XYZ file of C-alpha atoms in Angstrom:
772
model
C 33.447 -48.193 34.487
C 29.641 -47.856 34.621
C 27.777 -49.895 37.187
C 25.877 -53.037 36.173
C 22.615 -51.309 37.092
C 23.393 -48.363 34.784
C 24.423 -50.766 32.004
C 21.156 -52.686 32.287
C 19.194 -49.397 32.190
C 21.055 -48.273 29.056
C 20.452 -51.675 27.458
C 16.739 -51.474 28.233
C 16.606 -47.949 26.752
C 18.270 -49.121 23.572
C 15.719 -51.922 23.276
C 12.794 -49.591 23.918
C 13.981 -46.842 21.553
C 15.820 -48.695 18.779
C 15.349 -46.108 16.012
C 15.159 -42.572 17.355
C 16.729 -41.410 14.094
C 15.740 -43.065 10.817
C 17.704 -42.509 7.579
C 15.793 -44.381 4.848
C 17.083 -45.235 1.373
C 15.293 -44.517 -1.915
C 13.949 -47.177 -4.274
C 12.114 -45.827 -7.351
C 8.572 -47.202 -7.670
C 7.316 -45.392 -10.758
C 8.026 -42.522 -13.163
C 11.526 -41.759 -11.839
C 14.751 -42.037 -13.843
C 18.244 -42.183 -12.393
C 20.538 -39.605 -13.974
C 23.734 -40.870 -12.397
C 25.862 -39.583 -9.554
C 25.283 -36.041 -10.718
C 23.707 -34.392 -13.762
C 24.754 -30.756 -13.904
C 22.207 -28.184 -14.945
C 24.008 -26.079 -17.519
C 24.750 -22.437 -16.840
C 23.491 -22.527 -13.266
C 25.379 -22.399 -10.019
C 24.325 -22.264 -6.417
C 26.069 -20.412 -3.635
C 27.677 -23.686 -2.636
C 28.817 -24.529 -6.161
C 27.353 -26.185 -9.248
C 23.865 -27.676 -9.201
C 23.664 -31.446 -9.708
C 20.501 -33.442 -10.249
C 20.382 -37.183 -9.627
C 16.803 -37.984 -10.616
C 14.233 -37.076 -13.252
C 10.493 -37.211 -12.683
C 8.749 -38.294 -15.905
C 5.142 -37.607 -14.827
C 3.024 -35.713 -12.311
C 3.077 -38.693 -9.944
C 6.680 -39.903 -9.342
C 7.106 -42.301 -6.409
C 9.891 -43.671 -4.191
C 9.621 -46.556 -1.745
C 11.592 -45.762 1.412
C 13.663 -48.770 2.432
C 15.635 -49.697 5.506
C 14.780 -49.328 9.171
C 11.374 -47.792 9.789
C 10.926 -44.772 12.067
C 9.521 -45.164 15.536
C 5.729 -44.733 15.669
C 4.465 -41.468 17.088
C 5.540 -37.884 16.549
C 8.584 -37.424 14.307
C 10.422 -34.522 12.739
C 10.669 -35.018 8.981
C 13.749 -33.335 7.504
C 14.343 -33.039 3.754
C 16.836 -31.086 1.696
C 16.174 -31.073 -2.044
C 17.459 -29.245 -5.106
C 15.097 -29.042 -8.089
C 14.438 -27.176 -11.319
C 10.856 -26.105 -10.465
C 9.591 -22.715 -9.316
C 7.332 -24.581 -6.892
C 8.000 -28.010 -5.406
C 6.424 -30.124 -2.694
C 6.788 -33.683 -1.416
C 4.112 -35.966 -0.003
C 4.846 -38.886 2.314
C 2.394 -41.799 2.596
C 2.215 -44.358 5.412
C 0.747 -47.811 4.699
C -0.653 -49.586 7.773
C -2.035 -52.539 5.813
C -4.795 -50.887 3.786
C -2.610 -49.376 1.092
C -1.544 -45.774 0.588
C -4.225 -43.118 0.992
C -4.510 -39.354 1.488
C -5.776 -39.706 5.079
C -2.454 -41.235 6.129
C -0.141 -38.850 4.333
C 1.606 -35.555 4.963
C 2.434 -32.697 2.642
C 5.537 -30.501 2.716
C 6.291 -27.624 0.315
C 10.038 -27.517 -0.270
C 12.520 -24.703 0.025
C 15.065 -24.675 -2.769
C 18.361 -26.274 -1.726
C 17.657 -25.652 1.971
C 16.638 -27.839 4.886
C 12.859 -28.078 5.194
C 11.239 -29.548 8.291
C 7.834 -30.418 9.651
C 6.373 -32.517 12.439
C 4.424 -35.594 11.386
C 2.756 -38.556 13.081
C 3.992 -41.984 12.013
C 0.994 -44.314 12.533
C 1.335 -47.391 14.686
C 1.621 -50.524 12.571
C 3.209 -48.734 9.613
C 4.348 -51.404 7.116
C 5.856 -49.257 4.399
C 6.454 -45.603 3.533
C 6.224 -43.934 0.110
C 7.719 -40.579 -0.904
C 6.347 -38.608 -3.871
C 9.122 -36.061 -4.541
C 7.476 -33.725 -7.104
C 4.051 -32.867 -8.493
C 5.263 -32.466 -12.073
C 7.957 -33.498 -14.515
C 11.380 -32.192 -13.563
C 14.867 -32.899 -12.266
C 15.891 -33.041 -8.654
C 18.346 -34.326 -6.076
C 17.662 -35.208 -2.442
C 20.758 -34.667 -0.316
C 19.156 -35.233 3.094
C 16.174 -37.222 4.346
C 15.551 -38.436 7.860
C 12.861 -38.818 10.512
C 13.679 -38.064 14.155
C 11.385 -39.321 16.927
C 10.065 -36.603 19.261
C 8.534 -36.617 22.695
C 4.882 -35.504 22.555
C 5.614 -32.493 24.751
C 8.361 -31.305 22.399
C 6.147 -31.928 19.359
C 3.220 -29.864 20.674
C 5.537 -27.051 21.727
C 6.960 -26.862 18.192
C 3.459 -26.966 16.719
C 2.433 -24.045 18.923
C 5.488 -22.074 17.809
C 4.549 -22.508 14.156
C 0.949 -21.516 14.845
C 2.273 -18.364 16.498
C 4.271 -17.340 13.434
C 2.045 -18.567 10.584
C -1.575 -19.222 11.609
C -3.604 -15.964 11.629
C -5.831 -17.160 14.477
C -2.897 -17.491 16.877
C -0.693 -14.622 15.727
C 1.173 -12.831 18.536
C 0.202 -15.334 21.273
C 2.769 -17.102 23.430
C 3.020 -20.885 23.098
C 1.437 -21.236 26.540
C -1.524 -19.068 25.551
C -1.873 -20.889 22.225
C -2.167 -24.236 24.000
C -4.658 -22.709 26.439
C -6.699 -21.340 23.516
C -6.609 -24.738 21.791
C -7.894 -26.425 24.932
C -10.720 -23.888 25.285
C -11.700 -24.240 21.628
C -11.564 -28.030 21.804
C -13.705 -28.071 24.944
C -16.385 -25.956 23.240
C -16.421 -28.212 20.172
C -16.190 -31.504 22.079
C -12.799 -32.369 20.605
C -9.440 -33.435 21.956
C -7.150 -30.406 22.003
C -4.203 -32.384 20.669
C -6.207 -33.401 17.603
C -7.221 -29.776 17.117
C -3.593 -28.622 17.456
C -2.489 -31.142 14.846
C -5.291 -30.059 12.484
C -4.414 -26.356 12.758
C -0.718 -27.190 12.353
C -1.571 -29.122 9.178
C -3.428 -26.094 7.834
C -0.195 -24.080 7.871
C 1.345 -26.473 5.327
C -1.521 -26.410 2.853
C -0.142 -25.305 -0.490
C -2.467 -24.647 -3.405
C -1.177 -22.956 -6.524
C -3.626 -20.776 -8.491
C -2.757 -22.756 -11.628
C -3.416 -26.273 -10.298
C -5.646 -26.001 -7.235
C -8.188 -23.271 -7.974
C -10.926 -25.883 -8.339
C -10.223 -27.092 -4.797
C -10.285 -23.493 -3.549
C -13.632 -22.894 -5.218
C -15.109 -26.029 -3.652
C -13.679 -25.750 -0.130
C -12.534 -22.196 0.627
C -14.731 -19.733 -1.257
C -17.996 -21.178 0.160
C -16.740 -20.446 3.678
C -16.073 -16.803 2.819
C -19.090 -15.981 0.656
C -22.451 -15.386 2.345
C -25.254 -17.667 1.189
C -28.631 -16.322 0.034
C -30.113 -16.206 3.533
C -27.052 -14.521 5.038
C -26.852 -11.973 2.212
C -30.540 -11.109 2.603
C -30.123 -10.617 6.353
C -27.077 -8.413 5.976
C -28.611 -6.348 3.175
C -31.583 -5.569 5.394
C -29.157 -4.115 7.946
C -27.460 -1.708 5.504
C -28.234 1.925 6.186
C -27.724 2.840 2.524
C -28.609 0.819 -0.583
C -27.349 2.968 -3.464
C -28.586 2.471 -6.997
C -25.865 0.895 -9.170
C -26.156 1.384 -12.932
C -24.548 -1.324 -15.038
C -23.435 -0.299 -18.525
C -23.570 -3.037 -21.156
C -22.269 -1.948 -24.591
C -23.134 -4.526 -27.268
C -21.127 -4.458 -30.487
C -21.535 -6.281 -33.783
C -20.311 -9.852 -33.614
C -21.368 -10.375 -29.992
C -22.804 -13.756 -29.112
C -26.524 -13.768 -28.313
C -26.015 -16.819 -26.100
C -23.278 -15.158 -24.070
C -25.200 -11.887 -23.886
C -28.143 -13.778 -22.435
C -25.911 -15.465 -19.847
C -24.460 -12.064 -18.925
C -27.873 -10.478 -18.364
C -29.078 -13.540 -16.439
C -26.121 -13.084 -14.081
C -27.379 -9.544 -13.418
C -30.912 -10.797 -12.800
C -29.518 -13.326 -10.304
C -27.882 -10.652 -8.124
C -28.727 -10.876 -4.427
C -28.532 -7.099 -4.232
C -31.552 -5.767 -6.038
C -31.104 -2.013 -6.379
C -29.559 -1.948 -9.836
C -30.231 -0.621 -13.311
C -28.979 -2.333 -16.487
C -28.321 0.023 -19.432
C -27.832 -1.802 -22.763
C -26.612 0.131 -25.812
C -25.536 -0.674 -29.372
C -25.843 -3.293 -32.127
C -29.268 -2.140 -33.300
C -28.735 -3.716 -36.713
C -27.834 -7.217 -35.541
C -31.101 -9.189 -35.763
C -30.064 -12.048 -33.491
C -28.756 -9.701 -30.819
C -31.785 -7.437 -31.165
C -34.151 -10.387 -30.654
C -32.185 -11.555 -27.597
C -32.307 -8.059 -26.075
C -36.075 -7.816 -26.628
C -36.584 -11.113 -24.797
C -34.386 -9.970 -21.905
C -36.024 -6.533 -21.568
C -39.372 -8.227 -21.066
C -38.017 -10.078 -18.029
C -37.375 -7.075 -15.776
C -38.267 -3.377 -15.808
C -34.825 -2.510 -14.431
C -33.366 -3.328 -17.877
C -33.323 -0.365 -20.277
C -32.153 -0.297 -23.890
C -31.047 2.348 -26.339
C -30.476 1.445 -30.004
C -27.520 3.211 -31.547
C -25.121 2.771 -34.412
C -22.111 3.177 -32.124
C -18.830 3.059 -34.080
C -16.894 1.721 -31.077
C -17.347 0.112 -27.663
C -16.439 3.479 -26.092
C -19.273 5.203 -27.966
C -21.708 2.460 -26.967
C -20.541 2.758 -23.360
C -21.188 6.505 -23.414
C -24.657 5.906 -24.869
C -25.372 3.528 -21.990
C -23.913 6.042 -19.507
C -26.352 8.695 -20.766
C -29.216 6.468 -19.556
C -27.706 5.799 -16.125
C -29.185 7.530 -13.117
C -27.521 5.536 -10.330
C -25.047 7.052 -7.906
C -22.477 4.523 -9.121
C -21.891 2.928 -12.508
C -19.973 -0.146 -13.632
C -19.088 -1.492 -17.047
C -19.892 -5.057 -18.200
C -18.891 -6.984 -21.305
C -21.586 -9.072 -23.040
C -19.236 -12.064 -23.029
C -18.815 -12.069 -19.249
C -20.779 -12.751 -16.079
C -21.157 -11.271 -12.618
C -20.692 -13.390 -9.513
C -24.010 -13.750 -7.653
C -22.765 -11.636 -4.709
C -20.955 -9.026 -6.819
C -23.290 -6.088 -6.232
C -23.903 -7.177 -2.629
C -20.170 -6.755 -1.928
C -20.142 -3.385 -3.689
C -23.082 -2.112 -1.614
C -21.653 -3.501 1.620
C -18.300 -1.813 0.938
C -19.975 1.511 0.117
C -21.785 1.392 3.456
C -18.452 1.005 5.250
C -16.682 3.508 3.001
C -19.227 6.017 1.690
C -16.387 8.296 0.600
C -15.264 5.773 -2.051
C -15.187 7.063 -5.628
C -13.809 3.968 -7.325
C -14.172 0.306 -6.325
C -12.894 -2.882 -7.934
C -12.809 -6.571 -7.048
C -11.011 -9.786 -7.860
C -11.913 -11.780 -10.953
C -11.341 -15.042 -12.799
C -12.053 -16.520 -16.244
C -14.575 -18.896 -17.779
C -13.652 -21.617 -20.234
C -15.905 -22.804 -23.081
C -17.754 -25.133 -20.702
C -18.343 -22.364 -18.184
C -15.775 -23.629 -15.647
C -13.872 -21.027 -13.663
C -10.072 -20.807 -13.824
C -7.104 -18.397 -13.689
C -8.015 -16.247 -10.663
C -6.680 -12.708 -10.465
C -6.364 -11.786 -6.802
C -5.428 -8.122 -6.891
C -3.658 -5.742 -4.516
C -5.178 -2.593 -3.101
C -4.570 0.747 -4.830
C -1.178 0.481 -6.528
C -0.628 3.452 -8.874
C 2.747 2.364 -10.252
C 1.479 -1.128 -10.990
C -1.461 0.506 -12.785
C 0.993 2.344 -15.047
C 2.619 -0.997 -15.865
C -0.629 -2.881 -16.563
C -4.355 -2.437 -16.098
C -4.423 -4.652 -13.021
C -7.767 -3.174 -11.890
C -9.438 -4.903 -14.816
C -13.129 -5.746 -14.758
C -16.071 -4.590 -12.699
C -14.678 -1.191 -11.929
C -17.353 0.802 -10.099
C -17.225 4.581 -10.598
C -18.885 7.438 -8.747
C -21.207 8.700 -11.498
C -20.874 12.422 -10.756
C -17.093 12.335 -11.086
C -17.327 10.110 -14.146
C -19.549 12.620 -15.917
C -17.146 15.414 -14.968
C -14.581 13.480 -17.015
C -17.047 13.157 -19.912
C -17.102 9.374 -19.774
C -15.157 7.094 -22.092
C -12.724 8.540 -24.624
C -13.934 7.830 -28.184
C -10.846 9.240 -29.896
C -7.463 7.682 -30.563
C -6.198 4.128 -30.203
C -6.086 3.907 -26.400
C -7.917 1.167 -24.529
C -10.984 3.186 -23.394
C -11.420 1.359 -20.054
C -7.718 1.610 -19.170
C -7.558 5.244 -20.276
C -10.615 6.093 -18.177
C -9.230 4.439 -15.031
C -5.968 6.380 -15.355
C -7.790 9.641 -15.988
C -10.404 9.061 -13.282
C -7.911 8.199 -10.530
C -5.658 11.186 -11.132
C -5.700 13.240 -7.951
C -7.916 10.772 -6.057
C -6.520 9.807 -2.655
C -5.934 6.157 -1.804
C -8.728 6.273 0.818
C -11.269 6.908 -1.955
C -10.195 3.861 -3.991
C -11.368 0.551 -2.528
C -10.422 -2.981 -3.443
C -13.010 -5.677 -2.639
C -11.173 -8.987 -1.960
C -13.852 -11.280 -3.416
C -14.185 -12.736 -6.916
C -16.861 -10.473 -8.404
C -16.450 -11.045 -12.126
C -16.001 -13.964 -14.523
C -14.562 -12.995 -17.920
C -14.197 -14.941 -21.142
C -11.139 -14.823 -23.358
C -12.125 -13.892 -26.905
C -10.305 -16.045 -29.482
C -7.504 -14.250 -31.375
C -5.784 -14.829 -34.698
C -2.555 -16.008 -33.153
C -0.094 -15.221 -30.418
C 1.724 -12.431 -32.258
C -1.540 -10.722 -33.184
C -2.748 -11.002 -29.601
C 0.482 -9.418 -28.338
C 0.159 -6.434 -30.690
C -3.558 -6.103 -29.949
C -2.858 -5.997 -26.220
C 0.210 -3.778 -26.351
C -0.765 -0.801 -28.496
C -4.014 0.267 -26.752
C -2.322 -0.029 -23.355
C 0.700 1.931 -24.546
C -1.514 4.688 -25.928
C -3.521 4.898 -22.694
C -0.418 5.289 -20.520
C 1.199 7.733 -22.957
C -1.920 9.925 -22.902
C -1.908 9.909 -19.100
C 1.790 10.817 -18.836
C 1.251 13.648 -21.317
C -1.581 14.993 -19.162
C 0.478 15.059 -15.965
C 3.485 16.553 -17.767
C 6.323 14.631 -16.094
C 8.529 14.233 -19.156
C 8.428 10.464 -18.664
C 8.619 8.104 -21.637
C 6.644 4.896 -22.073
C 7.630 1.778 -24.005
C 6.205 -1.666 -24.528
C 6.661 -3.919 -21.515
C 8.068 -7.424 -21.312
C 4.663 -9.147 -21.118
C 1.452 -8.732 -23.173
C -0.473 -5.570 -22.456
C 2.197 -4.155 -20.155
C 4.212 -0.934 -20.240
C 7.525 0.286 -18.919
C 7.653 3.910 -17.852
C 11.072 5.519 -18.056
C 11.101 8.488 -15.696
C 13.465 11.394 -16.413
C 16.804 11.840 -14.670
C 17.365 15.240 -13.057
C 19.991 17.409 -14.645
C 22.624 17.522 -13.350
C 22.487 13.950 -12.054
C 22.416 14.028 -8.208
C 25.255 12.464 -6.242
C 24.414 8.990 -4.937
C 26.250 7.659 -1.868
C 26.389 3.851 -1.831
C 26.950 2.532 1.707
C 28.555 -0.925 1.975
C 29.117 -2.327 5.495
C 31.753 -5.095 5.627
C 34.101 -7.051 7.853
C 36.998 -9.089 6.432
C 35.931 -11.618 3.752
C 37.767 -9.975 0.874
C 36.591 -12.795 -1.407
C 33.065 -11.375 -1.025
C 33.855 -7.672 -0.896
C 36.195 -7.537 -3.906
C 33.697 -8.913 -6.498
C 31.012 -6.591 -5.146
C 33.042 -3.374 -5.225
C 34.828 -4.174 -8.479
C 31.538 -5.013 -10.202
C 29.866 -1.797 -9.031
C 32.798 0.303 -10.214
C 32.998 -1.494 -13.554
C 29.295 -2.047 -14.336
C 27.542 1.163 -13.321
C 26.856 3.706 -16.052
C 25.367 6.280 -13.681
C 27.779 9.234 -13.851
C 27.740 10.607 -10.315
C 28.163 8.268 -7.347
C 30.469 7.675 -4.419
C 31.062 4.319 -2.753
C 31.567 4.289 1.016
C 33.029 1.055 2.409
C 32.038 0.956 6.081
C 34.694 -1.233 7.689
C 33.429 -2.934 10.853
C 36.683 -3.982 12.582
C 38.346 -5.943 9.785
C 41.584 -7.706 10.785
C 42.325 -9.733 7.631
C 45.512 -8.362 6.057
C 44.339 -9.130 2.529
C 41.040 -7.343 3.128
C 42.781 -4.290 4.574
C 45.206 -4.241 1.652
C 42.346 -4.416 -0.850
C 40.478 -1.562 0.826
C 43.615 0.564 0.806
C 44.128 -0.148 -2.892
C 40.535 0.438 -4.008
C 40.372 3.691 -2.000
C 42.738 5.174 -4.602
C 39.719 5.340 -6.894
C 38.295 8.868 -6.394
C 34.804 7.399 -6.190
C 35.693 5.265 -3.124
C 36.115 6.093 0.537
C 36.840 3.669 3.402
C 35.406 4.609 6.812
C 36.022 2.717 10.054
C 33.266 1.703 12.460
C 34.935 0.336 15.588
C 31.854 -0.950 17.396
C 30.158 -4.359 17.696
C 28.162 -5.326 14.610
C 24.919 -3.379 14.359
C 23.684 -3.068 10.784
C 21.425 -0.132 11.546
C 24.085 1.817 13.455
C 26.728 1.216 10.776
C 24.484 2.527 7.997
C 23.312 5.488 10.052
C 26.980 6.323 10.603
C 27.631 6.020 6.865
C 24.659 8.248 6.084
C 26.080 10.982 8.309
C 29.400 10.795 6.445
C 27.839 10.626 2.977
C 27.867 13.606 0.645
C 25.088 12.540 -1.692
C 21.497 13.731 -1.943
C 20.568 10.092 -2.414
C 21.609 7.250 -0.109
C 22.039 3.680 -1.291
C 22.045 0.803 1.213
C 24.019 -1.978 -0.447
C 25.156 -5.337 0.908
C 28.753 -6.394 0.383
C 27.600 -9.521 -1.490
C 25.819 -7.692 -4.329
C 26.932 -7.716 -7.984
C 25.187 -5.656 -10.712
C 23.959 -7.428 -13.840
C 22.847 -4.539 -16.053
C 24.925 -1.359 -16.331
C 21.915 0.960 -15.934
C 20.780 -0.566 -12.617
C 21.610 2.573 -10.640
C 20.252 4.939 -13.283
C 16.907 3.106 -13.190
C 16.742 3.310 -9.400
C 17.684 7.002 -9.364
C 15.001 7.771 -11.965
C 12.450 6.281 -9.584
C 13.720 7.650 -6.272
C 13.867 11.231 -7.555
C 10.071 11.275 -7.945
C 8.820 13.351 -5.008
C 6.054 10.881 -4.092
C 8.442 7.904 -3.921
C 10.247 6.851 -0.726
C 12.337 3.659 -0.834
C 13.246 1.968 -4.125
C 14.301 -1.685 -4.339
C 15.814 -3.850 -7.057
C 15.301 -7.306 -8.548
C 17.840 -9.657 -6.969
C 18.921 -13.119 -8.084
C 20.736 -15.960 -6.402
C 23.977 -16.903 -8.172
C 22.152 -19.845 -9.791
C 19.814 -17.403 -11.541
C 16.709 -17.992 -9.424
C 14.832 -15.112 -7.776
C 16.041 -14.011 -4.352
C 14.057 -10.773 -4.035
C 10.987 -9.676 -5.948
C 10.039 -7.195 -3.262
C 8.917 -7.754 0.335
C 5.451 -9.021 1.275
C 4.389 -8.234 4.831
C 3.137 -11.045 7.048
C 4.938 -13.900 5.306
C 6.193 -16.209 8.027
C 4.929 -13.830 10.707
C 6.807 -10.640 9.806
C 7.858 -10.408 6.166
C 9.316 -12.425 3.297
C 10.622 -12.078 -0.254
C 8.036 -12.259 -3.025
C 8.589 -15.080 -5.540
C 11.737 -16.350 -3.821
C 13.314 -19.350 -5.614
C 11.258 -18.830 -8.798
C 13.337 -19.316 -11.975
C 14.897 -16.062 -13.086
C 13.004 -16.203 -16.392
C 9.618 -16.652 -14.695
C 7.202 -13.727 -14.961
C 5.681 -14.368 -11.511
C 2.075 -14.226 -10.378
C 0.124 -12.120 -12.883
C 3.459 -11.012 -14.422
C 4.466 -9.127 -11.284
C 8.142 -10.157 -11.558
C 8.279 -8.091 -14.764
C 6.388 -4.986 -13.637
C 7.396 -1.934 -11.613
C 5.006 -1.630 -8.676
C 4.430 -0.160 -5.253
C 5.242 -2.484 -2.376
C 5.098 -1.944 1.351
C 8.800 -2.745 1.722
C 11.952 -3.709 -0.168
C 15.205 -5.221 1.040
C 18.142 -3.063 2.107
C 20.442 -5.443 0.271
C 19.990 -2.856 -2.499
C 17.815 0.103 -1.570
C 17.822 3.774 -2.572
C 16.237 6.603 -0.597
C 16.564 10.389 -0.683
C 18.587 11.729 2.227
C 15.777 14.090 3.237
C 13.337 11.198 3.560
C 15.880 9.063 5.456
C 16.415 11.859 7.958
C 12.704 12.645 8.197
C 12.035 9.131 9.583
C 15.202 9.076 11.749
C 17.013 6.477 9.667
C 17.388 2.852 10.689
C 16.408 1.583 14.138
C 19.680 1.037 16.033
C 18.104 0.253 19.390
C 15.716 -2.573 18.599
C 16.682 -3.810 15.103
C 20.427 -4.258 14.996
C 20.425 -7.082 12.434
C 17.055 -8.159 10.999
C 13.929 -6.355 9.751
C 15.514 -2.891 9.972
C 14.816 -2.405 6.261
C 11.150 -3.413 6.655
C 10.838 -1.052 9.619
C 12.442 1.759 7.598
C 10.071 1.209 4.677
C 7.029 1.180 6.931
C 8.125 4.422 8.576
C 8.595 5.950 5.127
C 5.148 4.758 4.057
C 3.581 6.233 7.202
C 5.272 9.536 6.377
C 3.202 9.639 3.166
C 5.574 8.254 0.526
C 5.104 5.259 -1.766
C 7.764 2.560 -1.769
C 8.588 1.007 -5.122
C 10.210 -2.127 -6.541
C 11.594 -2.135 -10.069
C 12.469 -5.229 -12.126
C 14.656 -3.096 -14.385
C 17.530 -2.881 -11.879
C 18.977 -6.392 -11.693
C 21.746 -7.666 -9.432
C 23.071 -10.918 -7.994
C 22.851 -11.361 -4.227
C 24.699 -14.017 -2.254
C 22.288 -13.345 0.676
C 23.886 -12.912 4.078
C 26.906 -15.061 3.245
C 29.152 -12.564 5.005
C 27.083 -12.331 8.184
C 26.150 -16.007 8.439
C 22.965 -17.497 9.852
C 21.312 -17.404 13.265
C 22.598 -20.796 14.351
C 23.332 -20.373 18.062
C 21.229 -19.544 21.106
C 22.467 -15.964 21.396
C 21.673 -15.141 17.766
C 18.329 -16.915 17.985
C 17.391 -14.925 21.100
C 18.317 -11.691 19.306
C 16.280 -12.744 16.262
C 13.269 -13.474 18.476
C 13.563 -10.050 20.139
C 13.573 -8.371 16.753
C 10.585 -10.417 15.620
C 8.722 -9.500 18.801
C 9.520 -5.814 18.275
C 8.165 -5.902 14.714
C 4.995 -7.690 15.768
C 4.517 -5.296 18.685
C 5.150 -2.178 16.598
C 3.648 -3.056 13.235
C 1.304 -6.002 13.953
C -1.855 -4.765 12.136
C 0.163 -3.605 9.113
C 2.046 -6.907 8.936
C -1.236 -8.813 8.851
C -2.749 -6.760 6.019
C -0.311 -5.854 3.253
C -2.062 -3.563 0.723
C 0.301 -4.787 -1.998
C -0.896 -8.365 -1.487
C -4.319 -10.041 -1.292
C -6.017 -11.741 1.688
C -6.903 -14.739 -0.508
C -3.180 -15.512 -0.922
C -1.078 -17.421 1.574
C 1.118 -16.010 4.325
C 2.890 -19.349 4.763
C 4.848 -19.332 1.493
C 6.469 -16.758 -0.757
C 5.009 -17.944 -4.063
C 1.543 -16.277 -4.223
C -0.237 -19.594 -3.694
C -3.820 -19.683 -2.427
C -4.670 -19.350 1.251
């Protein structure tokens, strides 16, 4: 029996801390409909079973009132688990202390699909009521878990520091102790309390702004911090050792708008970098345009005009090029505008990289009122993405000498002249001579079309012709067909003859209910004619599993090999690679199931290209949402899956879920690599990466060896994602995971913080290409 003194102490503790854990109930306030105990979304299943939705949001501002016992004031851990039918979802929680609900007393939390999502929040003293806004749009959802757990301040600040270490770029790779020390130093310099500063930086890591809905906010609050103002630009320009002349080519065709042409030229006149030449050509017979050009020429002697009856924009562009005498030239459209710092950024980049022969920047669009929208934040040089779409787009700056060697813009055929020129110009140019400028340099206008179908045809055929002409020039035997999205292409590379043997390596242990569907599906739904399947058995003891492996090994395409060592993913696959007979190795998880029969043929077509290293596939969760659209370095500190949890039918940011492209890394859940390349980089890292990140490490080693890694959307498979291995849910596994994270940061830190397949204006906190 406890002593009376102990009992009194326990009683006092219960009085002082009455609600350490708060589990509120939901009461709809507005724009939320109850669907019943469970509304099943047809034709979709999750790994845990069928998906059920309980609520429907009927507007962009649905609201719940949280009822029941209120959480204890102070630091709390908010935990939410929600299933929804959106490709992006976020909740916001408001605290009312007597003055109503407001943004200053609210917290924001982007949600993971059907998984526990947590964040630390401060519940204000005197909180009277709490409101939960579950979505930012119309949609269906279910909340299976919601609670707030009171935290000690020390615990709360430690967890904040840990998140800053993994997500915030300012504190990357610092220990929690050093982060807190840095916060204190920074706060002391700025006259702030360090705890307030820690909370502010922690809040920054949860900011979530989609390009579709929050670009206006980004323009108002983020871009001004990155762009130099007039005084700063003038100071920096004076420090440049070289100020090359940049010739801007402006072809003007019949039907152009005099008003828009004037706005375009005015954007050139407004440039903070002054060493430019504007070459205008074409439309000599259009009186309104001619009058506008005469007015503009009188404004500045750097504007030069040539009248010509050019039959096409390519001919007009070549007429303008003939006037250019700058070291670099760039093409403008009379409908568009330059950003005020566009040429400043070009000149500044050329001073840092004088070897550059082609430069391009980010861009956005202008609506009829002149408001900016739809930003295109581009990757660095990505040759396979360029074959799928002209992602380089507007304000491409060319080295004039090389451009004239290529005789300028092609005036023959149906190819898009700008796209065709970029493909032709970049052939044989090394990546170091092609520079992406991560600032919005160009604002384009969308010219009205005669309908969606006409726009699709108009976009598709010129792009198709440009890529076909390029493939004919390089003589690969590849075929090109219309892509899945407007203006895109799919290149079908040839298969070697005879088809090389592919060795598919599948590590496994017990769990026949996972292994059987995987192996049976591969054997039944793979049209590639020459493969072997190696089941790498890691100490299975289940009688049913052993019986299945014995039975399936009767298939001449299957071998079962035993690995009698503790689980080490890298070591198991290295062992399998040594036993494999194929010229091509395939790393395949035991929870993979092919969707399309030609998945392996598509991957082999890509991996047999001599410049390609690792090839990855498009993977789906069983409910049809995206599991893997390639790997983006730096997400969450090391790496993450692009577009994870997007609907399977979604085209992704700038259509990238539908386009073959070069990526820094792909997942080994389904990865092909030539044996020679695998051996050249010494395979997977057995010593330091036994479980996680070994595939990212492999891909980075392959990239350093001079190969391009590639992800293709045309090889599609289901992936049950680590269901056989489980999660890191105990201290031993968590310690191992931390060691592997530390190794990756120590070995690849600079590369992880600057993925050339991504863009520094996009977030490293989430996997959905939202704005930073």
